[in-house]
Amino acid sequence: MHAPLDPATLLHGLNDRQREAVQAIEGPVLVLAGPGSGKTRVLTHRVAWLVGVAGVPPWHILAVTFTNKAAREMTERLVALIGRPAVERLTAGTFHAICARILRREAGQALGFDANFVIFDTDDQLKVVRNALEALNLDPKTYRANAILGAISNAKNELIRPADYVAQSYWHEVAGRVYHRYQAGLRESNALDFDDLLLETACLMRDDAAVRARYQERYPFLMVDEFQDTNTAQYALLKALAAADTPEAPHNLFVVGDEDQSIYRWRGADWRNIQRFRQDFPGCRTILLEQNYRSTQTILDAAQAIIDRNAHRTRKALWTESGGGTEVTVFECYDETEEATYIVREIERRVAAGASYADFAVMYRTNAQSRAIEDAFVRWRVPYQLVGGTRFYDRREIRDVLAYLRFVHNPMDVIALERIVNVPPRNIGPKAWAALVDWARALGATLWDTLGYIASETDRDAHPAGAPALDGRTRNALVRFHDIMAGLMAARATLPVPQLLEQVLEAGGYAAWLRDGTDEGEERWENVRELRGVALDFESLAPGDGLAAFLESVALVSDVDSLDGRAGARVTLLTLHAAKGLEFAVVFITGVEEDRLPHARAADDAEGLAEERRLFYVGLTRAREKLYLLHTFRRTLYGTSEVSAPSRFLSDIPPHLVEGRPAARGGA
């Protein structure tokens, strides 16, 4: 039992609404938290209150976040409040991480995969889709893999399996056929994609009363951050765990969210889950967090003026004790080159006055807008980091090494095997690979088993029927590859992750191949060395468990999680979508123009336009001290130069909050 905590100490420094939320123990609670209102503090102090004041055992609490960064921050704060032993008994993490944990515990024949399943990322998923298109003799130019994968993802987010997929057009009928083949491809590799983690867990809780009851008993207290970003599958899972369909159940579901900050509609997030929460839990208690601890009142008033134009929302009157601050600067530049130069000059002026480069962020609606800004930063030697560029885990050498480790962990992982079988080059070409795949299918065997047949018998006539005709060099190369991988699989049972990674690099010749004497080779080797540093975090775990945990952790990282605060003083460049959850002293939002912000796709879509307004609102409220809104007279993008019109959003900001040139050519 955890030692009691002093209630007054836990509540010290919280405002009245925060205290109300922290002390709300039983029943459904909806906390609508404005930007910068201290919601993370509320979440952590409520967990501490449950454990240290209400006496709830920490293993009865499930706390869900949307990013690994948020989960780490929550865990670190809780250690300071209730101590590490209590925190280690708490279940806290992202939806995907928690679902992966549940599925590994419940995996079996009934679910169609075993506990050693791997998690396929987007690159792996696209490979499976392309394989399915090829197998179905479909033109990849007509049926683009990205679009098909998007349709599959949308279906899974709505808890629709291949057998239940209803086509709305011929294109969707094709997508449905690919969906069947795609899902079969995942199962062949004992793999799940990110959407499967949610779908399989939600369906398991919905359909299996015994499993559902077990987890309801284990987690009678549920807490969810960023509730406005939940999709259908995530909300279905929460409803099942909270026993929404059982009127007499306690429904101890505590959710924190904000309709005004729901900006991920394109990936299935539905802010209307906040409305559904009120309908499904009619006795819910609603608490508004309106005091802001981040921005000046001027910035808050400008943001309020933007978001108040949206309908179907709970209005929050944002206020701060931080003072009024300076006006919002609205500035018109001639083109994107002048816009970038203006940003550089303003940053350098403020740095000369004592600011740090790390105080600044430049935000934009689409990634393509960063080019002119990057060019100017390079020309003027302004240090910067790009969020959303080539992520560390997307670099070729990192994906290669991880594919080796994935295959060592799960020999059924066909996508990993295809990536590494001829990396480094070992005379196993596409024809040999295709012949191997065909033989495995004919035998109904895995590719690893098929490699075993080749390695175990040099006499081709002794192989099972249909063995491919391979020349001696290719056969020897396959035997050597099999032996290397078999040795690594044996080492997996005894070596911690860092030592196993060393074996992978040496045994397969990858390290020698990568370090080819070029500057690029050394740079890639530095990346691999960084991966070795990540592996050290898993050294204390048992060998098999450590590898599984390492691969799962790597699979679940996100762009914003990779934003390295230790990278030195740099300006941050990022899209408005990537800015969620971050804050900076000074924020520049570029391209505040019609067809860019709001985006042209939202022009005739009321819900899309409302989301564009929410996206702009999120950008505005990232700024602590100073906000710049920039637009151009003309802009060249994707090779075309056009006259621009200032965004309609600019005319919503009251004139007394603005300094700079008026937005004279505003859109409708």
Short mmCIF file of N, CA and C in Angstrom, two decimals, residues 13-175:
data_model
loop_
_atom_site.label_atom_id
_atom_site.label_comp_id
_atom_site.label_asym_id
_atom_site.label_seq_id
_atom_site.Cartn_x
_atom_site.Cartn_y
_atom_site.Cartn_z
N GLY A 13 -0.79 25.29 -5.41
CA GLY A 13 -0.40 25.83 -6.70
C GLY A 13 -1.39 25.59 -7.81
N LEU A 14 -2.48 24.84 -7.53
CA LEU A 14 -3.51 24.60 -8.55
C LEU A 14 -4.60 25.65 -8.43
N ASN A 15 -5.19 26.03 -9.57
CA ASN A 15 -6.31 26.95 -9.50
C ASN A 15 -7.60 26.19 -9.14
N ASP A 16 -8.69 26.90 -8.95
CA ASP A 16 -9.91 26.27 -8.44
C ASP A 16 -10.42 25.16 -9.35
N ARG A 17 -10.42 25.43 -10.67
CA ARG A 17 -10.94 24.41 -11.60
C ARG A 17 -10.02 23.20 -11.65
N GLN A 18 -8.70 23.44 -11.59
CA GLN A 18 -7.75 22.33 -11.57
C GLN A 18 -7.96 21.48 -10.32
N ARG A 19 -8.19 22.11 -9.19
CA ARG A 19 -8.43 21.37 -7.95
C ARG A 19 -9.70 20.53 -8.05
N GLU A 20 -10.72 21.12 -8.64
CA GLU A 20 -11.97 20.39 -8.82
C GLU A 20 -11.74 19.13 -9.64
N ALA A 21 -10.95 19.25 -10.71
CA ALA A 21 -10.68 18.10 -11.57
C ALA A 21 -9.85 17.04 -10.84
N VAL A 22 -8.83 17.47 -10.11
CA VAL A 22 -7.97 16.53 -9.39
C VAL A 22 -8.76 15.73 -8.37
N GLN A 23 -9.73 16.36 -7.72
CA GLN A 23 -10.49 15.70 -6.67
C GLN A 23 -11.73 14.97 -7.17
N ALA A 24 -11.97 14.99 -8.48
CA ALA A 24 -13.12 14.28 -9.05
C ALA A 24 -12.75 12.80 -9.18
N ILE A 25 -13.19 11.99 -8.23
CA ILE A 25 -12.72 10.60 -8.14
C ILE A 25 -13.62 9.65 -8.91
N GLU A 26 -14.91 9.69 -8.66
CA GLU A 26 -15.81 8.67 -9.18
C GLU A 26 -16.68 9.21 -10.30
N GLY A 27 -17.13 8.28 -11.15
CA GLY A 27 -18.04 8.61 -12.22
C GLY A 27 -17.35 9.18 -13.44
N PRO A 28 -18.10 9.38 -14.53
CA PRO A 28 -17.52 9.94 -15.75
C PRO A 28 -17.26 11.44 -15.60
N VAL A 29 -16.05 11.86 -16.01
CA VAL A 29 -15.66 13.27 -15.90
C VAL A 29 -15.10 13.73 -17.24
N LEU A 30 -15.59 14.86 -17.73
CA LEU A 30 -15.11 15.47 -18.97
C LEU A 30 -14.44 16.79 -18.63
N VAL A 31 -13.13 16.85 -18.82
CA VAL A 31 -12.38 18.09 -18.58
C VAL A 31 -12.06 18.72 -19.93
N LEU A 32 -12.61 19.89 -20.19
CA LEU A 32 -12.32 20.61 -21.43
C LEU A 32 -11.23 21.63 -21.13
N ALA A 33 -10.04 21.34 -21.63
CA ALA A 33 -8.84 22.09 -21.25
C ALA A 33 -8.37 22.96 -22.40
N GLY A 34 -8.42 24.27 -22.22
CA GLY A 34 -7.90 25.18 -23.22
C GLY A 34 -6.39 25.03 -23.35
N PRO A 35 -5.81 25.57 -24.42
CA PRO A 35 -4.36 25.45 -24.61
C PRO A 35 -3.60 26.12 -23.48
N GLY A 36 -2.52 25.47 -23.03
CA GLY A 36 -1.68 26.06 -21.98
C GLY A 36 -2.35 26.14 -20.63
N SER A 37 -3.37 25.32 -20.38
CA SER A 37 -4.13 25.43 -19.14
C SER A 37 -3.65 24.46 -18.06
N GLY A 38 -2.51 23.80 -18.29
CA GLY A 38 -1.94 22.94 -17.26
C GLY A 38 -2.60 21.58 -17.15
N LYS A 39 -3.05 21.03 -18.26
CA LYS A 39 -3.77 19.76 -18.20
C LYS A 39 -2.87 18.60 -17.79
N THR A 40 -1.59 18.63 -18.17
CA THR A 40 -0.69 17.55 -17.76
C THR A 40 -0.53 17.55 -16.25
N ARG A 41 -0.47 18.73 -15.66
CA ARG A 41 -0.38 18.82 -14.20
C ARG A 41 -1.65 18.25 -13.56
N VAL A 42 -2.79 18.55 -14.16
CA VAL A 42 -4.05 18.02 -13.63
C VAL A 42 -4.05 16.50 -13.70
N LEU A 43 -3.65 15.95 -14.83
CA LEU A 43 -3.64 14.50 -15.00
C LEU A 43 -2.72 13.83 -13.97
N THR A 44 -1.51 14.34 -13.82
CA THR A 44 -0.56 13.71 -12.91
C THR A 44 -0.99 13.87 -11.46
N HIS A 45 -1.49 15.04 -11.10
CA HIS A 45 -1.93 15.24 -9.72
C HIS A 45 -3.18 14.42 -9.41
N ARG A 46 -4.01 14.18 -10.42
CA ARG A 46 -5.18 13.33 -10.16
C ARG A 46 -4.75 11.89 -9.91
N VAL A 47 -3.78 11.39 -10.68
CA VAL A 47 -3.26 10.05 -10.42
C VAL A 47 -2.69 9.99 -9.00
N ALA A 48 -1.92 11.00 -8.63
CA ALA A 48 -1.34 11.04 -7.28
C ALA A 48 -2.44 11.09 -6.22
N TRP A 49 -3.52 11.84 -6.51
CA TRP A 49 -4.63 11.93 -5.55
C TRP A 49 -5.31 10.56 -5.40
N LEU A 50 -5.54 9.89 -6.53
CA LEU A 50 -6.15 8.56 -6.48
C LEU A 50 -5.32 7.61 -5.62
N VAL A 51 -4.01 7.61 -5.85
CA VAL A 51 -3.13 6.67 -5.17
C VAL A 51 -2.86 7.08 -3.73
N GLY A 52 -2.49 8.36 -3.54
CA GLY A 52 -2.00 8.80 -2.24
C GLY A 52 -3.05 9.31 -1.28
N VAL A 53 -4.23 9.70 -1.79
CA VAL A 53 -5.29 10.23 -0.93
C VAL A 53 -6.50 9.29 -0.91
N ALA A 54 -6.96 8.87 -2.09
CA ALA A 54 -8.14 8.00 -2.16
C ALA A 54 -7.81 6.54 -1.90
N GLY A 55 -6.50 6.20 -1.92
CA GLY A 55 -6.10 4.83 -1.61
C GLY A 55 -6.33 3.82 -2.72
N VAL A 56 -6.40 4.28 -3.96
CA VAL A 56 -6.59 3.37 -5.09
C VAL A 56 -5.26 2.70 -5.42
N PRO A 57 -5.20 1.37 -5.46
CA PRO A 57 -3.94 0.71 -5.85
C PRO A 57 -3.52 1.15 -7.25
N PRO A 58 -2.26 1.47 -7.47
CA PRO A 58 -1.84 1.99 -8.78
C PRO A 58 -2.09 1.03 -9.93
N TRP A 59 -2.11 -0.29 -9.66
CA TRP A 59 -2.34 -1.25 -10.76
C TRP A 59 -3.79 -1.24 -11.23
N HIS A 60 -4.67 -0.50 -10.52
CA HIS A 60 -6.06 -0.37 -10.96
C HIS A 60 -6.27 0.87 -11.84
N ILE A 61 -5.19 1.56 -12.19
CA ILE A 61 -5.30 2.80 -12.97
C ILE A 61 -4.69 2.59 -14.35
N LEU A 62 -5.43 2.97 -15.37
CA LEU A 62 -4.94 2.95 -16.75
C LEU A 62 -4.96 4.38 -17.27
N ALA A 63 -3.79 4.92 -17.61
CA ALA A 63 -3.66 6.30 -18.10
C ALA A 63 -3.17 6.27 -19.54
N VAL A 64 -3.95 6.85 -20.45
CA VAL A 64 -3.65 6.78 -21.88
C VAL A 64 -3.28 8.15 -22.42
N THR A 65 -2.17 8.20 -23.15
CA THR A 65 -1.72 9.43 -23.81
C THR A 65 -1.67 9.19 -25.32
N PHE A 66 -1.39 10.25 -26.09
CA PHE A 66 -1.34 10.09 -27.54
C PHE A 66 0.08 10.02 -28.09
N THR A 67 1.06 10.44 -27.32
CA THR A 67 2.44 10.37 -27.80
C THR A 67 3.32 9.76 -26.71
N ASN A 68 4.41 9.17 -27.15
CA ASN A 68 5.38 8.63 -26.19
C ASN A 68 5.98 9.75 -25.35
N LYS A 69 6.15 10.93 -25.97
CA LYS A 69 6.68 12.07 -25.23
C LYS A 69 5.77 12.43 -24.06
N ALA A 70 4.45 12.46 -24.30
CA ALA A 70 3.51 12.78 -23.23
C ALA A 70 3.52 11.71 -22.15
N ALA A 71 3.65 10.44 -22.56
CA ALA A 71 3.70 9.35 -21.58
C ALA A 71 4.94 9.47 -20.71
N ARG A 72 6.09 9.79 -21.33
CA ARG A 72 7.32 9.95 -20.56
C ARG A 72 7.21 11.12 -19.58
N GLU A 73 6.65 12.24 -20.07
CA GLU A 73 6.51 13.41 -19.21
C GLU A 73 5.62 13.10 -18.02
N MET A 74 4.51 12.41 -18.27
CA MET A 74 3.61 12.04 -17.18
C MET A 74 4.31 11.13 -16.18
N THR A 75 5.05 10.15 -16.68
CA THR A 75 5.75 9.21 -15.80
C THR A 75 6.79 9.92 -14.94
N GLU A 76 7.56 10.81 -15.57
CA GLU A 76 8.59 11.55 -14.81
C GLU A 76 7.99 12.39 -13.70
N ARG A 77 6.87 13.06 -13.99
CA ARG A 77 6.22 13.89 -12.98
C ARG A 77 5.65 13.01 -11.86
N LEU A 78 5.10 11.86 -12.22
CA LEU A 78 4.50 10.99 -11.21
C LEU A 78 5.56 10.40 -10.28
N VAL A 79 6.74 10.11 -10.82
CA VAL A 79 7.82 9.60 -9.96
C VAL A 79 8.10 10.60 -8.84
N ALA A 80 8.11 11.89 -9.19
CA ALA A 80 8.36 12.92 -8.17
C ALA A 80 7.23 13.03 -7.16
N LEU A 81 6.00 12.66 -7.58
CA LEU A 81 4.85 12.81 -6.70
C LEU A 81 4.60 11.59 -5.82
N ILE A 82 4.66 10.39 -6.42
CA ILE A 82 4.27 9.18 -5.67
C ILE A 82 5.38 8.15 -5.58
N GLY A 83 6.54 8.41 -6.20
CA GLY A 83 7.65 7.48 -6.11
C GLY A 83 7.66 6.45 -7.22
N ARG A 84 8.84 5.96 -7.55
CA ARG A 84 8.99 5.02 -8.67
C ARG A 84 8.27 3.69 -8.45
N PRO A 85 8.31 3.09 -7.23
CA PRO A 85 7.62 1.80 -7.05
C PRO A 85 6.14 1.86 -7.43
N ALA A 86 5.45 2.94 -7.02
CA ALA A 86 4.04 3.07 -7.36
C ALA A 86 3.85 3.28 -8.86
N VAL A 87 4.72 4.10 -9.46
CA VAL A 87 4.60 4.38 -10.89
C VAL A 87 4.81 3.11 -11.71
N GLU A 88 5.71 2.25 -11.28
CA GLU A 88 5.98 1.02 -12.02
C GLU A 88 4.80 0.05 -11.98
N ARG A 89 3.89 0.24 -11.04
CA ARG A 89 2.70 -0.60 -10.98
C ARG A 89 1.52 0.00 -11.74
N LEU A 90 1.69 1.23 -12.17
CA LEU A 90 0.67 1.92 -12.95
C LEU A 90 0.80 1.52 -14.42
N THR A 91 -0.32 1.45 -15.13
CA THR A 91 -0.29 1.22 -16.57
C THR A 91 -0.49 2.55 -17.27
N ALA A 92 0.56 3.05 -17.91
CA ALA A 92 0.49 4.33 -18.61
C ALA A 92 1.20 4.22 -19.94
N GLY A 93 0.65 4.81 -20.97
CA GLY A 93 1.28 4.76 -22.29
C GLY A 93 0.32 5.22 -23.36
N THR A 94 0.75 5.12 -24.60
CA THR A 94 -0.10 5.49 -25.73
C THR A 94 -1.14 4.40 -25.97
N PHE A 95 -2.19 4.75 -26.71
CA PHE A 95 -3.19 3.76 -27.10
C PHE A 95 -2.51 2.56 -27.75
N HIS A 96 -1.60 2.84 -28.70
CA HIS A 96 -0.98 1.75 -29.45
C HIS A 96 -0.11 0.88 -28.55
N ALA A 97 0.65 1.49 -27.66
CA ALA A 97 1.52 0.71 -26.79
C ALA A 97 0.71 -0.16 -25.83
N ILE A 98 -0.35 0.40 -25.26
CA ILE A 98 -1.19 -0.37 -24.33
C ILE A 98 -1.92 -1.48 -25.06
N CYS A 99 -2.41 -1.20 -26.26
CA CYS A 99 -3.08 -2.24 -27.04
C CYS A 99 -2.11 -3.36 -27.41
N ALA A 100 -0.88 -2.99 -27.78
CA ALA A 100 0.12 -4.01 -28.10
C ALA A 100 0.38 -4.91 -26.90
N ARG A 101 0.44 -4.30 -25.71
CA ARG A 101 0.68 -5.06 -24.48
C ARG A 101 -0.48 -6.04 -24.23
N ILE A 102 -1.70 -5.57 -24.41
CA ILE A 102 -2.87 -6.43 -24.20
C ILE A 102 -2.88 -7.57 -25.20
N LEU A 103 -2.61 -7.26 -26.46
CA LEU A 103 -2.67 -8.29 -27.49
C LEU A 103 -1.58 -9.34 -27.32
N ARG A 104 -0.41 -8.94 -26.86
CA ARG A 104 0.64 -9.94 -26.61
C ARG A 104 0.21 -10.88 -25.49
N ARG A 105 -0.55 -10.34 -24.54
CA ARG A 105 -1.01 -11.16 -23.42
C ARG A 105 -2.14 -12.10 -23.87
N GLU A 106 -2.98 -11.63 -24.79
CA GLU A 106 -4.16 -12.40 -25.18
C GLU A 106 -3.99 -13.15 -26.50
N ALA A 107 -2.85 -12.97 -27.17
CA ALA A 107 -2.65 -13.55 -28.51
C ALA A 107 -2.83 -15.06 -28.48
N GLY A 108 -3.29 -15.59 -29.58
CA GLY A 108 -3.47 -17.03 -29.69
C GLY A 108 -4.19 -17.36 -30.99
N GLN A 109 -4.55 -18.61 -31.13
CA GLN A 109 -5.15 -19.08 -32.37
C GLN A 109 -6.44 -18.33 -32.70
N ALA A 110 -7.23 -18.02 -31.67
CA ALA A 110 -8.51 -17.36 -31.91
C ALA A 110 -8.33 -15.99 -32.55
N LEU A 111 -7.23 -15.30 -32.24
CA LEU A 111 -6.98 -13.98 -32.81
C LEU A 111 -6.22 -14.03 -34.13
N GLY A 112 -5.64 -15.16 -34.45
CA GLY A 112 -4.96 -15.30 -35.74
C GLY A 112 -3.52 -14.88 -35.76
N PHE A 113 -2.94 -14.61 -34.60
CA PHE A 113 -1.51 -14.26 -34.53
C PHE A 113 -1.01 -14.67 -33.15
N ASP A 114 0.33 -14.85 -33.04
CA ASP A 114 0.86 -15.24 -31.75
C ASP A 114 1.54 -14.05 -31.07
N ALA A 115 2.05 -14.28 -29.88
CA ALA A 115 2.55 -13.19 -29.04
C ALA A 115 3.83 -12.56 -29.58
N ASN A 116 4.49 -13.18 -30.53
CA ASN A 116 5.71 -12.63 -31.11
C ASN A 116 5.45 -11.76 -32.33
N PHE A 117 4.18 -11.34 -32.52
CA PHE A 117 3.87 -10.52 -33.70
C PHE A 117 4.75 -9.28 -33.75
N VAL A 118 5.04 -8.84 -34.98
CA VAL A 118 5.77 -7.59 -35.18
C VAL A 118 4.79 -6.51 -35.62
N ILE A 119 5.19 -5.26 -35.46
CA ILE A 119 4.34 -4.14 -35.84
C ILE A 119 4.90 -3.52 -37.12
N PHE A 120 4.15 -3.60 -38.20
CA PHE A 120 4.59 -3.05 -39.49
C PHE A 120 4.36 -1.54 -39.51
N ASP A 121 5.38 -0.80 -39.92
CA ASP A 121 5.23 0.64 -40.08
C ASP A 121 4.75 0.93 -41.50
N THR A 122 4.68 2.21 -41.84
CA THR A 122 4.10 2.60 -43.13
C THR A 122 4.87 2.02 -44.30
N ASP A 123 6.19 2.01 -44.23
CA ASP A 123 7.00 1.46 -45.31
C ASP A 123 6.70 -0.02 -45.52
N ASP A 124 6.60 -0.76 -44.43
CA ASP A 124 6.26 -2.18 -44.51
C ASP A 124 4.85 -2.38 -45.08
N GLN A 125 3.91 -1.55 -44.61
CA GLN A 125 2.52 -1.67 -45.07
C GLN A 125 2.42 -1.44 -46.58
N LEU A 126 3.13 -0.41 -47.07
CA LEU A 126 3.08 -0.13 -48.50
C LEU A 126 3.65 -1.29 -49.31
N LYS A 127 4.67 -1.93 -48.76
CA LYS A 127 5.25 -3.09 -49.44
C LYS A 127 4.21 -4.21 -49.55
N VAL A 128 3.47 -4.45 -48.48
CA VAL A 128 2.43 -5.49 -48.51
C VAL A 128 1.33 -5.12 -49.50
N VAL A 129 0.95 -3.84 -49.54
CA VAL A 129 -0.07 -3.40 -50.49
C VAL A 129 0.41 -3.61 -51.92
N ARG A 130 1.66 -3.24 -52.19
CA ARG A 130 2.18 -3.41 -53.55
C ARG A 130 2.24 -4.89 -53.93
N ASN A 131 2.61 -5.73 -52.99
CA ASN A 131 2.60 -7.17 -53.26
C ASN A 131 1.19 -7.65 -53.58
N ALA A 132 0.20 -7.12 -52.85
CA ALA A 132 -1.19 -7.51 -53.10
C ALA A 132 -1.66 -7.03 -54.47
N LEU A 133 -1.29 -5.80 -54.84
CA LEU A 133 -1.66 -5.28 -56.16
C LEU A 133 -1.06 -6.15 -57.26
N GLU A 134 0.19 -6.54 -57.08
CA GLU A 134 0.85 -7.39 -58.07
C GLU A 134 0.18 -8.75 -58.17
N ALA A 135 -0.15 -9.32 -57.01
CA ALA A 135 -0.79 -10.65 -57.01
C ALA A 135 -2.17 -10.61 -57.66
N LEU A 136 -2.85 -9.48 -57.57
CA LEU A 136 -4.19 -9.34 -58.14
C LEU A 136 -4.16 -8.78 -59.56
N ASN A 137 -2.94 -8.61 -60.11
CA ASN A 137 -2.76 -8.08 -61.48
C ASN A 137 -3.42 -6.72 -61.65
N LEU A 138 -3.25 -5.85 -60.66
CA LEU A 138 -3.82 -4.51 -60.71
C LEU A 138 -2.72 -3.49 -61.02
N ASP A 139 -3.07 -2.49 -61.81
CA ASP A 139 -2.12 -1.47 -62.23
C ASP A 139 -1.81 -0.53 -61.05
N PRO A 140 -0.56 -0.50 -60.59
CA PRO A 140 -0.22 0.35 -59.44
C PRO A 140 -0.34 1.84 -59.75
N LYS A 141 -0.36 2.21 -61.04
CA LYS A 141 -0.54 3.62 -61.39
C LYS A 141 -2.01 4.03 -61.26
N THR A 142 -2.90 3.11 -61.55
CA THR A 142 -4.34 3.39 -61.41
C THR A 142 -4.76 3.29 -59.95
N TYR A 143 -4.22 2.29 -59.28
CA TYR A 143 -4.57 2.06 -57.87
C TYR A 143 -3.31 2.28 -57.04
N ARG A 144 -3.11 3.54 -56.65
CA ARG A 144 -1.89 3.91 -55.93
C ARG A 144 -1.86 3.29 -54.54
N ALA A 145 -0.70 2.78 -54.18
CA ALA A 145 -0.57 2.06 -52.91
C ALA A 145 -0.95 2.94 -51.73
N ASN A 146 -0.52 4.21 -51.76
CA ASN A 146 -0.83 5.11 -50.64
C ASN A 146 -2.33 5.30 -50.47
N ALA A 147 -3.04 5.48 -51.59
CA ALA A 147 -4.48 5.69 -51.52
C ALA A 147 -5.21 4.43 -51.03
N ILE A 148 -4.78 3.28 -51.54
CA ILE A 148 -5.39 2.02 -51.10
C ILE A 148 -5.15 1.82 -49.61
N LEU A 149 -3.93 2.08 -49.18
CA LEU A 149 -3.62 1.92 -47.75
C LEU A 149 -4.46 2.88 -46.91
N GLY A 150 -4.71 4.08 -47.42
CA GLY A 150 -5.56 5.03 -46.71
C GLY A 150 -6.98 4.51 -46.54
N ALA A 151 -7.50 3.88 -47.60
CA ALA A 151 -8.85 3.31 -47.52
C ALA A 151 -8.90 2.17 -46.51
N ILE A 152 -7.86 1.35 -46.49
CA ILE A 152 -7.79 0.25 -45.52
C ILE A 152 -7.72 0.79 -44.10
N SER A 153 -6.90 1.82 -43.91
CA SER A 153 -6.75 2.43 -42.59
C SER A 153 -8.07 3.02 -42.11
N ASN A 154 -8.78 3.72 -43.01
CA ASN A 154 -10.07 4.30 -42.64
C ASN A 154 -11.05 3.22 -42.22
N ALA A 155 -11.06 2.10 -42.95
CA ALA A 155 -11.96 1.00 -42.60
C ALA A 155 -11.63 0.45 -41.22
N LYS A 156 -10.36 0.24 -40.95
CA LYS A 156 -9.97 -0.31 -39.64
C LYS A 156 -10.30 0.65 -38.51
N ASN A 157 -10.13 1.94 -38.75
CA ASN A 157 -10.47 2.93 -37.72
C ASN A 157 -11.95 2.89 -37.38
N GLU A 158 -12.77 2.45 -38.34
CA GLU A 158 -14.21 2.33 -38.12
C GLU A 158 -14.61 0.91 -37.72
N LEU A 159 -13.61 0.08 -37.38
CA LEU A 159 -13.84 -1.32 -36.94
C LEU A 159 -14.44 -2.18 -38.04
N ILE A 160 -14.07 -1.90 -39.28
CA ILE A 160 -14.57 -2.67 -40.42
C ILE A 160 -13.47 -3.62 -40.89
N ARG A 161 -13.75 -4.93 -40.81
CA ARG A 161 -12.81 -5.94 -41.27
C ARG A 161 -13.04 -6.19 -42.77
N PRO A 162 -12.11 -6.92 -43.44
CA PRO A 162 -12.28 -7.15 -44.89
C PRO A 162 -13.63 -7.74 -45.26
N ALA A 163 -14.13 -8.70 -44.47
CA ALA A 163 -15.40 -9.35 -44.80
C ALA A 163 -16.58 -8.40 -44.71
N ASP A 164 -16.44 -7.32 -43.95
CA ASP A 164 -17.54 -6.38 -43.75
C ASP A 164 -17.41 -5.11 -44.58
N TYR A 165 -16.36 -5.05 -45.41
CA TYR A 165 -16.09 -3.84 -46.18
C TYR A 165 -17.12 -3.68 -47.29
N VAL A 166 -17.80 -2.54 -47.32
CA VAL A 166 -18.82 -2.26 -48.33
C VAL A 166 -18.29 -1.20 -49.29
N ALA A 167 -18.23 -1.54 -50.56
CA ALA A 167 -17.67 -0.63 -51.56
C ALA A 167 -18.70 0.41 -51.99
N GLN A 168 -18.27 1.67 -52.07
CA GLN A 168 -19.14 2.76 -52.53
C GLN A 168 -18.94 3.06 -54.01
N SER A 169 -17.92 2.46 -54.62
CA SER A 169 -17.62 2.68 -56.03
C SER A 169 -16.77 1.51 -56.51
N TYR A 170 -16.48 1.49 -57.81
CA TYR A 170 -15.65 0.41 -58.32
C TYR A 170 -14.24 0.49 -57.71
N TRP A 171 -13.73 1.73 -57.57
CA TRP A 171 -12.41 1.88 -56.96
C TRP A 171 -12.40 1.26 -55.56
N HIS A 172 -13.45 1.52 -54.78
CA HIS A 172 -13.51 0.97 -53.43
C HIS A 172 -13.70 -0.56 -53.46
N GLU A 173 -14.35 -1.05 -54.51
CA GLU A 173 -14.47 -2.51 -54.64
C GLU A 173 -13.09 -3.13 -54.82
N VAL A 174 -12.25 -2.47 -55.62
CA VAL A 174 -10.87 -2.92 -55.79
C VAL A 174 -10.12 -2.81 -54.46
N ALA A 175 -10.31 -1.69 -53.77
CA ALA A 175 -9.66 -1.51 -52.47
C ALA A 175 -10.06 -2.62 -51.51
#
